[in-house]
GROMACS .gro file of N, CA and C in nm:
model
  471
    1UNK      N    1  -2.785  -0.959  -1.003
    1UNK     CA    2  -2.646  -1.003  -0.996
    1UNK      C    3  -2.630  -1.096  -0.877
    2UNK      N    4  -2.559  -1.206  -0.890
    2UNK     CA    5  -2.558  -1.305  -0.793
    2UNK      C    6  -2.406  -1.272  -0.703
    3UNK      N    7  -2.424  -1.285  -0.592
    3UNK     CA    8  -2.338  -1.303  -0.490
    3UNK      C    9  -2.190  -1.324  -0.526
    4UNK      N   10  -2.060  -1.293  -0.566
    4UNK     CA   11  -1.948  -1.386  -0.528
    4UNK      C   12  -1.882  -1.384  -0.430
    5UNK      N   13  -1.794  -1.491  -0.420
    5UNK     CA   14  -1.723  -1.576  -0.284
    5UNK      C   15  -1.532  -1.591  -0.334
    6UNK      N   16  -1.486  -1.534  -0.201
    6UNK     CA   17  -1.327  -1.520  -0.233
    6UNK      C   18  -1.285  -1.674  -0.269
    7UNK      N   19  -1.229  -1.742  -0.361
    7UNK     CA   20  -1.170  -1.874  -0.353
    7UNK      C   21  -1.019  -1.883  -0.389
    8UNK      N   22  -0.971  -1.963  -0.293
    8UNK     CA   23  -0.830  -1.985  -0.288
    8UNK      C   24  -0.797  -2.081  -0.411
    9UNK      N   25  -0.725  -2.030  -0.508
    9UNK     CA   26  -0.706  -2.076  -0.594
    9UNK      C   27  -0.610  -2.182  -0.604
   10UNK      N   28  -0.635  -2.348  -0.670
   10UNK     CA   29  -0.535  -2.417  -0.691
   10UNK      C   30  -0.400  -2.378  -0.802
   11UNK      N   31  -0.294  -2.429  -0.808
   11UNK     CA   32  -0.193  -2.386  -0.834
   11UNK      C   33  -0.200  -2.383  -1.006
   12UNK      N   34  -0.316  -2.481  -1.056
   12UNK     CA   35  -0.348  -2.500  -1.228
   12UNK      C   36  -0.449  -2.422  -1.245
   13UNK      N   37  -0.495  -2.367  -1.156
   13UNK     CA   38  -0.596  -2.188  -1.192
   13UNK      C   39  -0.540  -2.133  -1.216
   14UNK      N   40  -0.414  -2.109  -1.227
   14UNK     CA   41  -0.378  -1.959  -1.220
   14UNK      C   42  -0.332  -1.933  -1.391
   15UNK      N   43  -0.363  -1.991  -1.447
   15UNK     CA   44  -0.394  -1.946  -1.588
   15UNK      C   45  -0.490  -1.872  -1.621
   16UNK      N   46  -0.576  -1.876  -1.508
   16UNK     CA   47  -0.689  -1.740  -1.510
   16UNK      C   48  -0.595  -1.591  -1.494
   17UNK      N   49  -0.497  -1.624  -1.421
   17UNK     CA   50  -0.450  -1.474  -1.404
   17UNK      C   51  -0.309  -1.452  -1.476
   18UNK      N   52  -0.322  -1.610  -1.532
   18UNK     CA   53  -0.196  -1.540  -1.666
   18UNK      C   54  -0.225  -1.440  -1.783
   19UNK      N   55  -0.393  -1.535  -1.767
   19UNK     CA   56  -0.479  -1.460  -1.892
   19UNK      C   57  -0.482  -1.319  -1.842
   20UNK      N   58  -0.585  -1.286  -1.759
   20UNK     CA   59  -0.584  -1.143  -1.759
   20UNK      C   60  -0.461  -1.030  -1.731
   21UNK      N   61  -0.366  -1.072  -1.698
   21UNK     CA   62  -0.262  -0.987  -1.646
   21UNK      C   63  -0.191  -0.969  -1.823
   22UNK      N   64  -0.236  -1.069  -1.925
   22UNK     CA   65  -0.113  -1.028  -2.043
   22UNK      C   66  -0.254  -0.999  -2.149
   23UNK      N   67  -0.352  -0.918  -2.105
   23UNK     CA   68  -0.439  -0.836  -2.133
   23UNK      C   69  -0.457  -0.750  -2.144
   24UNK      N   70  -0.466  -0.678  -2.277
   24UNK     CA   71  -0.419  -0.532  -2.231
   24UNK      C   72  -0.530  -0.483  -2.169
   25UNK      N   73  -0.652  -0.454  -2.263
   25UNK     CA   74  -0.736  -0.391  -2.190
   25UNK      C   75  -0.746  -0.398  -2.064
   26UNK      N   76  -0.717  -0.534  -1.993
   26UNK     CA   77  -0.711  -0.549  -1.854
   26UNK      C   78  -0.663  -0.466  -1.750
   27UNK      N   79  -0.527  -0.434  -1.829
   27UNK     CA   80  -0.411  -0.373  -1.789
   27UNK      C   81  -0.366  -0.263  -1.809
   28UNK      N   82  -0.460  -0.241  -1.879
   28UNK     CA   83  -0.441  -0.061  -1.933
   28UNK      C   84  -0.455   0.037  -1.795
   29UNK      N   85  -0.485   0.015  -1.657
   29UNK     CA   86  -0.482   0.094  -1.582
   29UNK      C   87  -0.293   0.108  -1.475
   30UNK      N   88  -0.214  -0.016  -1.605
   30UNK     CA   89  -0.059  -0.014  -1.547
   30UNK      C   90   0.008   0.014  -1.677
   31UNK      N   91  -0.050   0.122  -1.742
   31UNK     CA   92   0.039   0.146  -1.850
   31UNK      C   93   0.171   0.243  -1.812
   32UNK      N   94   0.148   0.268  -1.698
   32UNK     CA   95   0.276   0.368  -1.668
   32UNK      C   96   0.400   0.271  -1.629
   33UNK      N   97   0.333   0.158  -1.581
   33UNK     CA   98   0.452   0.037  -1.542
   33UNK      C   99   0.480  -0.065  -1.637
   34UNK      N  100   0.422  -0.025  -1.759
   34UNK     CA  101   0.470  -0.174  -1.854
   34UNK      C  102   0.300  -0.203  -1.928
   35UNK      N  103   0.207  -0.172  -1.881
   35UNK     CA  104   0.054  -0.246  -1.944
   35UNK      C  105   0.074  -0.432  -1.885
   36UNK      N  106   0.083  -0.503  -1.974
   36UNK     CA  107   0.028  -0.641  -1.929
   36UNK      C  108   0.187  -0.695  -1.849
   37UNK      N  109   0.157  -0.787  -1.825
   37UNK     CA  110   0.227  -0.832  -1.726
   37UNK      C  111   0.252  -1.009  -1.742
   38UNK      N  112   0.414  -1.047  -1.784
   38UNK     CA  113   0.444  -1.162  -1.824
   38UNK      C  114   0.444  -1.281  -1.687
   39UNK      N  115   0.348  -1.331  -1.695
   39UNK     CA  116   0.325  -1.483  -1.601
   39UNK      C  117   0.338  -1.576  -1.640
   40UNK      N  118   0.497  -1.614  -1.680
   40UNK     CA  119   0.496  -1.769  -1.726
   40UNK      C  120   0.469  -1.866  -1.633
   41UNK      N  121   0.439  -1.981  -1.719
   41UNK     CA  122   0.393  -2.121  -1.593
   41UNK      C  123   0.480  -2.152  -1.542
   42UNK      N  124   0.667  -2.145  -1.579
   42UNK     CA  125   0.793  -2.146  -1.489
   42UNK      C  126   0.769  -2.080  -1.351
   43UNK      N  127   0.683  -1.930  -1.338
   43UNK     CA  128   0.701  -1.887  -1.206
   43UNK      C  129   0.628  -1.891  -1.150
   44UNK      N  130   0.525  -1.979  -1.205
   44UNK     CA  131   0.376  -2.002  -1.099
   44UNK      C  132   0.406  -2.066  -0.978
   45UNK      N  133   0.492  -2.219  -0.933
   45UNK     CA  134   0.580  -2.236  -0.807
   45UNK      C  135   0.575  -2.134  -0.750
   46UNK      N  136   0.696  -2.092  -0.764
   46UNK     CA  137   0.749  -1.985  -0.686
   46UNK      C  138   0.651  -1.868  -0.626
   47UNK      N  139   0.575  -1.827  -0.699
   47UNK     CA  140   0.483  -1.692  -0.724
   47UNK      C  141   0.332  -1.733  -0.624
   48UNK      N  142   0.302  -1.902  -0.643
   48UNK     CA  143   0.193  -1.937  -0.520
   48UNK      C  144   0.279  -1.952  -0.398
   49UNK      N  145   0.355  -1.988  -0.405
   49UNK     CA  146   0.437  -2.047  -0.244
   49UNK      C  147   0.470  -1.919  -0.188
   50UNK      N  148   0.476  -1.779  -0.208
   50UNK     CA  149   0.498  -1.666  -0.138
   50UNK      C  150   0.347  -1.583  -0.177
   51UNK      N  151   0.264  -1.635  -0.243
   51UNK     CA  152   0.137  -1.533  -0.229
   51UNK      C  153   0.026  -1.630  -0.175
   52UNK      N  154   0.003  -1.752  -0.243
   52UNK     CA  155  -0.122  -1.822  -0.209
   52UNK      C  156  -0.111  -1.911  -0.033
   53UNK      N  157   0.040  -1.949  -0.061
   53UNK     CA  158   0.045  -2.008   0.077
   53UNK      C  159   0.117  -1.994   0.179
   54UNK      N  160   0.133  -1.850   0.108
   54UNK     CA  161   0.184  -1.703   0.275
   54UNK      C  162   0.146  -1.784   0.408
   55UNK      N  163   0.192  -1.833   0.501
   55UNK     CA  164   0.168  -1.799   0.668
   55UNK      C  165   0.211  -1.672   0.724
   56UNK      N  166   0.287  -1.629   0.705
   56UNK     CA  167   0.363  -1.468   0.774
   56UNK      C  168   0.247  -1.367   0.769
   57UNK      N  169   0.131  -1.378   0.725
   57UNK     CA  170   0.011  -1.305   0.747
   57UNK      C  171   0.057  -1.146   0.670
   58UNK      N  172   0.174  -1.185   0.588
   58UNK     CA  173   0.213  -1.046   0.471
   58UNK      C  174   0.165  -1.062   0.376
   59UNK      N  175   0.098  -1.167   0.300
   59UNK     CA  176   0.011  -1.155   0.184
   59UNK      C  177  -0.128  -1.243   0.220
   60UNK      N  178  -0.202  -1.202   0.096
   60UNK     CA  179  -0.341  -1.311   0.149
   60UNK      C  180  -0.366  -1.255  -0.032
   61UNK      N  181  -0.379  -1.350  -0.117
   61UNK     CA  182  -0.452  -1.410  -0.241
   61UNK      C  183  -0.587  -1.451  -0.246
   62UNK      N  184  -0.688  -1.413  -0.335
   62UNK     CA  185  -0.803  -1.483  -0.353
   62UNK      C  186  -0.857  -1.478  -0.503
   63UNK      N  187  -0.890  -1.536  -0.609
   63UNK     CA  188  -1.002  -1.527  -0.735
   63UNK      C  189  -1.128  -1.489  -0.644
   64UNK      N  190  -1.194  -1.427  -0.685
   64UNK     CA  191  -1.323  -1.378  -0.751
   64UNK      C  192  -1.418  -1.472  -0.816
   65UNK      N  193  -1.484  -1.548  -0.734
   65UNK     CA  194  -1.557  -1.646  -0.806
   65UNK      C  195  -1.754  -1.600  -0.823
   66UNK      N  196  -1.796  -1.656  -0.914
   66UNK     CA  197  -1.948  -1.601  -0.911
   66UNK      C  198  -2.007  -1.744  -0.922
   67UNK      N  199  -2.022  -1.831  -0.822
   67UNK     CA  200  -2.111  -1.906  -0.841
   67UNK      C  201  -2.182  -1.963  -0.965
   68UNK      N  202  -2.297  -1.813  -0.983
   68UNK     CA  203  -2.354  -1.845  -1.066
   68UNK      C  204  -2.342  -1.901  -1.173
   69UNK      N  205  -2.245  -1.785  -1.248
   69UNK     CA  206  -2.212  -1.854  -1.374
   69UNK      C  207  -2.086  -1.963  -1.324
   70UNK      N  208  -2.070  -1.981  -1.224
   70UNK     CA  209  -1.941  -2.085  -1.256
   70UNK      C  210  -1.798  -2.055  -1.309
   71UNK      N  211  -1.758  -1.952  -1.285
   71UNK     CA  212  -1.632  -1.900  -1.335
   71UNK      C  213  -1.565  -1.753  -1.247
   72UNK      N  214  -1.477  -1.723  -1.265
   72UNK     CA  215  -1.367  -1.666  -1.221
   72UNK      C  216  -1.381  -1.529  -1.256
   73UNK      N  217  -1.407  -1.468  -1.192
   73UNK     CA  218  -1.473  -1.296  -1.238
   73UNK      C  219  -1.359  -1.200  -1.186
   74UNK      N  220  -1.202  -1.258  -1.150
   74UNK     CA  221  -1.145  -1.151  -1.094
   74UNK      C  222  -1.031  -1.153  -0.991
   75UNK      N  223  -1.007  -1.085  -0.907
   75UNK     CA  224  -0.861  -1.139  -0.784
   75UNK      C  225  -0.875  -1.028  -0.700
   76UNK      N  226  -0.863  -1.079  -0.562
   76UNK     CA  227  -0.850  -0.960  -0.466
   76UNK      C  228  -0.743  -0.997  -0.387
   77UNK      N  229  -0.662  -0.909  -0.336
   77UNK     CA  230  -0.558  -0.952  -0.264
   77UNK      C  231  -0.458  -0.796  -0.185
   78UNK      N  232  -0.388  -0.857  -0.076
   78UNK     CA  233  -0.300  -0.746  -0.003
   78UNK      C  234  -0.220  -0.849   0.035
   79UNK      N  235  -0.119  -0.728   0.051
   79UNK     CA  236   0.026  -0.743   0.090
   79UNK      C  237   0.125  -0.589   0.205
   80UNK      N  238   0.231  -0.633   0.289
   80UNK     CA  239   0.257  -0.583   0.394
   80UNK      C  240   0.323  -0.528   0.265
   81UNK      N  241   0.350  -0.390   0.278
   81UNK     CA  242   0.429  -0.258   0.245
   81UNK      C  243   0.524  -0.247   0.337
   82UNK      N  244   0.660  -0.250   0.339
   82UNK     CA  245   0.758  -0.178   0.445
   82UNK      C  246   0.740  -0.063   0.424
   83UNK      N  247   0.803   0.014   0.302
   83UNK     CA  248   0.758   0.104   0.273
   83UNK      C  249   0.667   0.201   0.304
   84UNK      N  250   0.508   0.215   0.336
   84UNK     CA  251   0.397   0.256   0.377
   84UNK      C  252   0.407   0.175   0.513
   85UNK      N  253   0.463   0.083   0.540
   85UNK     CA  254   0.439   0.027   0.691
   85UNK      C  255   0.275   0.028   0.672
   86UNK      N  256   0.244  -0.059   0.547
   86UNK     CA  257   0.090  -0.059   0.629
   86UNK      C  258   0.037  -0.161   0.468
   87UNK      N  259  -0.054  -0.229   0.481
   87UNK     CA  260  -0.129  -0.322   0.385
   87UNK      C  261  -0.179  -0.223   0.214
   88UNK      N  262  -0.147  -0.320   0.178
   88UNK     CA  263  -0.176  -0.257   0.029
   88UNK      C  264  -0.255  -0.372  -0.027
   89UNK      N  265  -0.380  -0.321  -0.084
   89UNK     CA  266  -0.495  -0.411  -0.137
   89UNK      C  267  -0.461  -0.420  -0.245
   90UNK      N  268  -0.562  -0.446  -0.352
   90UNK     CA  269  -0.569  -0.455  -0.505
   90UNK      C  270  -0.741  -0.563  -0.537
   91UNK      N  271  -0.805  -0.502  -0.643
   91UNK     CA  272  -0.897  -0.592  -0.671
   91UNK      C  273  -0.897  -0.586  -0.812
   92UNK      N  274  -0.868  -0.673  -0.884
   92UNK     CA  275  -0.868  -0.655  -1.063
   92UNK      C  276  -0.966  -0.780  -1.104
   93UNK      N  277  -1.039  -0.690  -1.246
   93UNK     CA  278  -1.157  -0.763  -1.254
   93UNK      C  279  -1.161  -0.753  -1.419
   94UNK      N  280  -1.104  -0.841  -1.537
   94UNK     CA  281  -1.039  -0.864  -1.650
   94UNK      C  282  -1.199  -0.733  -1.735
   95UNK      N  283  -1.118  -0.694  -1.797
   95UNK     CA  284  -1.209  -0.592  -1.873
   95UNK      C  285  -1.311  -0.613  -1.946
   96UNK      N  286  -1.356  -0.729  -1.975
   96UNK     CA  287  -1.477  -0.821  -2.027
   96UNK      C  288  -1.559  -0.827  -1.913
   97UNK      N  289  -1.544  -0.816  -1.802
   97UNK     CA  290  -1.645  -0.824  -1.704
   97UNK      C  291  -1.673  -0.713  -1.614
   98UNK      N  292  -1.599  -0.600  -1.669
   98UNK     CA  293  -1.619  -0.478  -1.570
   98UNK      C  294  -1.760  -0.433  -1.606
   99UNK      N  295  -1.843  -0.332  -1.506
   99UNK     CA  296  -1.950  -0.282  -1.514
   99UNK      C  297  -2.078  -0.379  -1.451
  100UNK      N  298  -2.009  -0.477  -1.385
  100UNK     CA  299  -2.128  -0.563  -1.334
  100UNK      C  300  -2.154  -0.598  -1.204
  101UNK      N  301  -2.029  -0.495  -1.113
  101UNK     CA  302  -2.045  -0.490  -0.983
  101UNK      C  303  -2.011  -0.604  -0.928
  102UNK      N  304  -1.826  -0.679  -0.990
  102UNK     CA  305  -1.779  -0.747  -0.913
  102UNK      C  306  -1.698  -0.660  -0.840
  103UNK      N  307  -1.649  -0.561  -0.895
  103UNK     CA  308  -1.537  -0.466  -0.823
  103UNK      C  309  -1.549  -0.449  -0.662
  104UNK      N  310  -1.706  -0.399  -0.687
  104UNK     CA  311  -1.780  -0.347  -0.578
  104UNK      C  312  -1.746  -0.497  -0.468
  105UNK      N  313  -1.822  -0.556  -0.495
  105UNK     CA  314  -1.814  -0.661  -0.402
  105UNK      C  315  -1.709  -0.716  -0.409
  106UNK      N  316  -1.566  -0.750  -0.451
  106UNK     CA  317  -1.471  -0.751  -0.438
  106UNK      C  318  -1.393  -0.701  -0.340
  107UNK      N  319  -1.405  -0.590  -0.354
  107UNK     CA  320  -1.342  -0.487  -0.283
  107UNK      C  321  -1.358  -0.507  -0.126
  108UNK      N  322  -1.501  -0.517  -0.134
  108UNK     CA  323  -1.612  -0.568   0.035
  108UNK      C  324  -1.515  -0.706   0.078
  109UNK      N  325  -1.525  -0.789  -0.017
  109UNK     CA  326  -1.534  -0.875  -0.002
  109UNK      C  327  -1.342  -0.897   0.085
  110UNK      N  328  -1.255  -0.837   0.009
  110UNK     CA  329  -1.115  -0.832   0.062
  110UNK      C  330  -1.102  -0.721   0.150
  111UNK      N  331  -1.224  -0.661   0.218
  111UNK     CA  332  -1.183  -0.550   0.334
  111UNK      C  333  -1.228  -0.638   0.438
  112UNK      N  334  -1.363  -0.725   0.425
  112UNK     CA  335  -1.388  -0.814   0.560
  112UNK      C  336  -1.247  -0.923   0.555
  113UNK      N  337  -1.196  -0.979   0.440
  113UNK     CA  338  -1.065  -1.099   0.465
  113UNK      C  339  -1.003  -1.037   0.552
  114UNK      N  340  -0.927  -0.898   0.544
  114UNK     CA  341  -0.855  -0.817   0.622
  114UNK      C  342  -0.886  -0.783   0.772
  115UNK      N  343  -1.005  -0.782   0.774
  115UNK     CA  344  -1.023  -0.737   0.892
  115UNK      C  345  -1.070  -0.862   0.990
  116UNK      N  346  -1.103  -0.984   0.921
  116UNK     CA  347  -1.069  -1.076   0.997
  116UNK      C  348  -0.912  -1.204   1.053
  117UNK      N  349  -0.871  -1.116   0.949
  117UNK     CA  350  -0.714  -1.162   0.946
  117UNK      C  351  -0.650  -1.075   1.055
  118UNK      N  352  -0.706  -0.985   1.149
  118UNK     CA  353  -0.657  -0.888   1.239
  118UNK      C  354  -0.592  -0.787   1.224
  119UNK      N  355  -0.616  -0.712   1.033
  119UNK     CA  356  -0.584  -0.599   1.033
  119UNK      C  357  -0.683  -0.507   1.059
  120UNK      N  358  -0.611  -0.361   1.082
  120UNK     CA  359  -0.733  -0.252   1.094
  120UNK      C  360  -0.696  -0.161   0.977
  121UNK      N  361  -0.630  -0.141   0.872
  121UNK     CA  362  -0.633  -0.057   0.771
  121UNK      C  363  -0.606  -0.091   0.648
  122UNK      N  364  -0.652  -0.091   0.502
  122UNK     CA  365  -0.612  -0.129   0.405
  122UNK      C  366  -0.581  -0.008   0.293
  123UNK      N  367  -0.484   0.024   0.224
  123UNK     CA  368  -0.480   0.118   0.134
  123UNK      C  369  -0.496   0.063  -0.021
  124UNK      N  370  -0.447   0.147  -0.080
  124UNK     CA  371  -0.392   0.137  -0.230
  124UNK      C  372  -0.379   0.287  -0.250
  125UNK      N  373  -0.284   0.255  -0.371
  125UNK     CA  374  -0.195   0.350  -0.489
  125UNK      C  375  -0.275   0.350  -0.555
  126UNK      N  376  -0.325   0.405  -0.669
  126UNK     CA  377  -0.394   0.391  -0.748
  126UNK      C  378  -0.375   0.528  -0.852
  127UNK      N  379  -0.330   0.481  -0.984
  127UNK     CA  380  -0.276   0.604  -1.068
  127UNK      C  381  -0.390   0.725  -1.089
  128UNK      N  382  -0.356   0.867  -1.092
  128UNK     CA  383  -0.455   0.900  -1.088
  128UNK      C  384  -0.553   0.931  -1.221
  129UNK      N  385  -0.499   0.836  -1.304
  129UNK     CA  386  -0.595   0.838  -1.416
  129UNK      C  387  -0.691   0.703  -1.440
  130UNK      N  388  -0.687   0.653  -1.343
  130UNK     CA  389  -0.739   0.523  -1.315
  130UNK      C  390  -0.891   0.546  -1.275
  131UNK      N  391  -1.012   0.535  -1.403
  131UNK     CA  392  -1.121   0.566  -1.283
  131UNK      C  393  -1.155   0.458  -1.141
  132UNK      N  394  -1.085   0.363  -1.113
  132UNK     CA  395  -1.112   0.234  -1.004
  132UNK      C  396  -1.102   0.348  -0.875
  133UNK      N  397  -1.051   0.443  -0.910
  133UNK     CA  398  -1.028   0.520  -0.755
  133UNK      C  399  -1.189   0.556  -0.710
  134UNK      N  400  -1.248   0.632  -0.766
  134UNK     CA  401  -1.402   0.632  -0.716
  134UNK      C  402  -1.474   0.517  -0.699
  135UNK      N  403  -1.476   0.386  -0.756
  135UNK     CA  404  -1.513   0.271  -0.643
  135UNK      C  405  -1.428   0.274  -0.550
  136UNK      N  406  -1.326   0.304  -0.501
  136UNK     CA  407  -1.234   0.283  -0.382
  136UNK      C  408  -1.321   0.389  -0.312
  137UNK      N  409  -1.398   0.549  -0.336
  137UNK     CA  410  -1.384   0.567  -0.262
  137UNK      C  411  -1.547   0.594  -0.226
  138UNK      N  412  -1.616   0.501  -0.291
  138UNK     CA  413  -1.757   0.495  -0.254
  138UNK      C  414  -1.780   0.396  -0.169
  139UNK      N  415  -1.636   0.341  -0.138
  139UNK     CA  416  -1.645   0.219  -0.094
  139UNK      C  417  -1.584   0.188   0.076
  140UNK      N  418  -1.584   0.363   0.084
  140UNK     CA  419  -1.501   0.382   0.229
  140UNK      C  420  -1.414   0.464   0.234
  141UNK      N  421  -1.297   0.427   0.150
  141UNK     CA  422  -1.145   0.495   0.123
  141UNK      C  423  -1.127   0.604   0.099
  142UNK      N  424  -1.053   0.712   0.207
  142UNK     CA  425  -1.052   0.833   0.137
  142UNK      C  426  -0.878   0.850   0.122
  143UNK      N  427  -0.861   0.958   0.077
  143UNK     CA  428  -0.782   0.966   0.028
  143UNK      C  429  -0.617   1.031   0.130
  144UNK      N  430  -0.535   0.966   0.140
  144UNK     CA  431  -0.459   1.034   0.221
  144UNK      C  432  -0.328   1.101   0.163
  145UNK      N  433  -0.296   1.072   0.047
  145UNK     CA  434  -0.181   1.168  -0.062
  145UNK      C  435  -0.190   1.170  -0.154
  146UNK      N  436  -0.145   1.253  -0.256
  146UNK     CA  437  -0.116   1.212  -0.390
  146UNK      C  438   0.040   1.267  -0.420
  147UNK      N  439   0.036   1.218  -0.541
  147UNK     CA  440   0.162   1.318  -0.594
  147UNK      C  441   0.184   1.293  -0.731
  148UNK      N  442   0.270   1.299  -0.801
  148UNK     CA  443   0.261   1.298  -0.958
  148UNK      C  444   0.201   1.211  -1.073
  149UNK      N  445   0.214   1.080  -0.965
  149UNK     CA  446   0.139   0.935  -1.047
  149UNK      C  447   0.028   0.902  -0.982
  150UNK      N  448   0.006   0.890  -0.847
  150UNK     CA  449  -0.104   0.829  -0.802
  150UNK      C  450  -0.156   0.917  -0.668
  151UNK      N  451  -0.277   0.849  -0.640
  151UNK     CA  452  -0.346   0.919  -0.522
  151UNK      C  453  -0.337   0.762  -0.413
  152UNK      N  454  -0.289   0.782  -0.282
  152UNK     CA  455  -0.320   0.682  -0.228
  152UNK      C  456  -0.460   0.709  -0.139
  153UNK      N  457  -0.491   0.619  -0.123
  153UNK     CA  458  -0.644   0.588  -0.049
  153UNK      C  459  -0.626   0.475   0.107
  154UNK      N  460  -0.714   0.483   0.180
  154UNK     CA  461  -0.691   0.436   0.314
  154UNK      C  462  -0.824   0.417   0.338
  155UNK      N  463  -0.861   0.254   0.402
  155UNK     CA  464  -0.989   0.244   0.485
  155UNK      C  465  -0.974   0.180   0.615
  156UNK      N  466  -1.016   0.241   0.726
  156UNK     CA  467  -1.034   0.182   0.880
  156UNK      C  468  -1.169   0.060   0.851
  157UNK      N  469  -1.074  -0.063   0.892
  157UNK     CA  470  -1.161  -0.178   0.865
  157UNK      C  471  -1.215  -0.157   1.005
   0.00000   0.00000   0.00000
């Protein structure tokens, strides 16, 4: 398996993540919130100018790129929680390509962004019927609550 590299996506990529988000299989791990998720090209503006070209150091966006083959294997990204007062990750990797250990390196790959961006902790929610929680937590993250829907997870970058 070849290497991938976080890439900041231009604003006419993001039909990569229109695609996978109105996927179900993709999305079958947000069936408690809806399953796929409507990204029209109306809110792509709006939706890069507060995620892709954040300065306030409250979000940070990236695709999942693999070199090798030349294509888009995925998205890693966090955002400031008031709420939790503390960073909330995410790494989604369209269901045609799971099992090939982008997750894994994904995951790596948006805990070093973080921790060179000058955070020291990254979490996630994660439902607890979701198997993504055991890569979260082979991957560092243990677990610091749960409760009826999800288990949250926590790693000291």
């Amino acid at each position: 398996m070849s290497a991938i590299l976080l890439h900041r996506p231009a604003l006419e990529e993001l039909s990569f993540r229109q695609a996978f988000l109105g996927d179900p299989a993709t999305m079958a791990y947000n069936h408690a919130y809806g399953g796929t998720i409507d990204f029209p090209r109306e809110r792509w503006a709006d939706w890069y100018r507060r995620w892709v070209e954040d300065e306030s150091g409250e979000r940070f966006y990236r695709y999942l790129y693999d070199p090798r083959a030349d294509a888009f294997v995925g998205e890693a990204a966090y955002h400031f929680d008031r709420e939790l007062n503390g960073y909330i990750c995410d790494v989604i990797i369209p269901a045609a390509l799971r099992g090939r250990g982008y997750g894994r390196q994904g995951l790596s790959l948006i805990c070093n962004a973080a921790r060179e961006n000058g955070l020291d902790r990254l979490y996630d929610n994660i439902a607890l019927d979701n198997p993504a929680a055991a890569l979260f937590l082979r991957s560092g993250f243990r677990e610091v609550s749960r409760n009826e829907e999800y288990v949250l997870l926590a790693k000291d970058l």
